[in-house]
């Protein structure tokens, strides 16, 4: 049964962002959302938002002092973005793998079929973000989705996320699991 909470946890959560360079191009956003689904990710939650400059500073504070920091936070607060909580086995590594390496001017040669290789503009305007560790994933999810309770999600929702047991809501861009209590016998 899907509701057997004694099952080992299979899904990992990660925070994905579609940055302002692609968020302003709806057909590319659609392509990337399709790539995400084709790669077996579930959309757990989605937001379309515009970061204030101070929020972008906070989000990228680990890069404070680097030569690209100023252009990075200017860019990240220059327009709307998409933030997604994604779930999958090995979600963190797999999302970073299909994004491709950070530096677009190299990636267009080394990994041209990755998301950054296909759609990236420059090393800063490189399409997307992905958490780089489980600890940062939880931190970044909390940054964009303070109302999301990961512990509760693992307890109450994760066991229901099976391909045959979710429906995709294109309005909210989220996979909705069907719980047995919702099912009519
Ligand atoms: N001190 C610097 C400045 C720049 N670069 C590199 O130089 C390249 C081009 O930088 P730049 O021309 O500033 O990029 P832009 O075309 O302005 O695009 P963006 O601001 O989106 O990065 C990038 O690979 C960047 O990583 C670098 O290695 N060291
Ligand atoms: N050398 C660089 N030149 C310009 N922008 C950069 C450079 N390195 C990183 N950035 C920007 O800063 C973001 C954060 O950098 P980093 O965390 O190192 O990469 P990633 O996004 O792949 O985890 C990158 O996605 C990119 O937008
Ligand atoms: Mg990073």
Short mmCIF file of N, CA, C and O and ligand atoms in Angstrom, two decimals, residues 67 71 103 105 122-125, ligand 1:
data_model
loop_
_atom_site.label_atom_id
_atom_site.label_comp_id
_atom_site.label_asym_id
_atom_site.label_seq_id
_atom_site.Cartn_x
_atom_site.Cartn_y
_atom_site.Cartn_z
N UNK A 67 34.02 38.40 -7.74
CA UNK A 67 33.95 39.46 -8.76
C UNK A 67 32.59 39.53 -9.43
O UNK A 67 32.16 40.57 -9.90
N UNK A 71 26.97 41.67 -10.19
CA UNK A 71 26.18 41.43 -11.41
C UNK A 71 25.18 40.29 -11.19
O UNK A 71 24.09 40.29 -11.75
N UNK A 103 29.44 27.49 -16.06
CA UNK A 103 29.95 28.49 -16.99
C UNK A 103 29.53 28.21 -18.43
O UNK A 103 30.10 27.36 -19.13
N UNK A 105 29.83 29.74 -21.26
CA UNK A 105 30.73 29.88 -22.42
C UNK A 105 31.58 28.62 -22.62
O UNK A 105 32.05 28.36 -23.73
N UNK A 122 25.13 33.71 -20.85
CA UNK A 122 26.48 34.06 -20.38
C UNK A 122 26.74 33.29 -19.08
O UNK A 122 25.86 32.59 -18.58
N UNK A 123 27.94 33.47 -18.53
CA UNK A 123 28.27 32.77 -17.28
C UNK A 123 27.37 33.21 -16.13
O UNK A 123 27.13 32.44 -15.19
N UNK A 124 26.89 34.45 -16.16
CA UNK A 124 25.96 34.90 -15.12
C UNK A 124 24.53 34.51 -15.49
O UNK A 124 23.80 33.94 -14.66
N UNK A 125 24.15 34.82 -16.72
CA UNK A 125 22.78 34.56 -17.18
C UNK A 125 22.71 33.13 -17.71
O UNK A 125 22.64 32.89 -18.92
N1 LIG B 1 37.49 39.22 -13.18
C1 LIG B 1 36.88 38.47 -14.11
C2 LIG B 1 35.89 39.01 -14.95
C3 LIG B 1 35.27 38.19 -15.87
N2 LIG B 1 35.59 36.88 -15.97
C4 LIG B 1 34.93 35.99 -16.95
O1 LIG B 1 34.84 36.69 -18.20
C5 LIG B 1 33.73 36.20 -18.97
C6 LIG B 1 32.92 37.31 -19.59
O2 LIG B 1 32.55 38.25 -18.62
P1 LIG B 1 31.66 39.52 -19.01
O3 LIG B 1 32.02 39.99 -20.36
O4 LIG B 1 31.60 40.48 -17.87
O5 LIG B 1 30.21 38.81 -19.10
P2 LIG B 1 28.94 39.50 -19.73
O6 LIG B 1 28.92 39.25 -21.19
O7 LIG B 1 28.84 40.91 -19.23
O8 LIG B 1 27.74 38.64 -19.12
P3 LIG B 1 27.33 38.47 -17.61
O9 LIG B 1 27.36 39.79 -16.92
O10 LIG B 1 25.95 37.89 -17.73
O11 LIG B 1 28.30 37.48 -17.03
C7 LIG B 1 32.93 35.33 -18.00
O12 LIG B 1 33.22 34.01 -18.35
C8 LIG B 1 33.48 35.64 -16.62
O13 LIG B 1 33.39 34.50 -15.81
C9 LIG B 1 36.59 36.38 -15.13
O14 LIG B 1 36.87 35.18 -15.20
N3 LIG B 1 37.22 37.17 -14.22
#
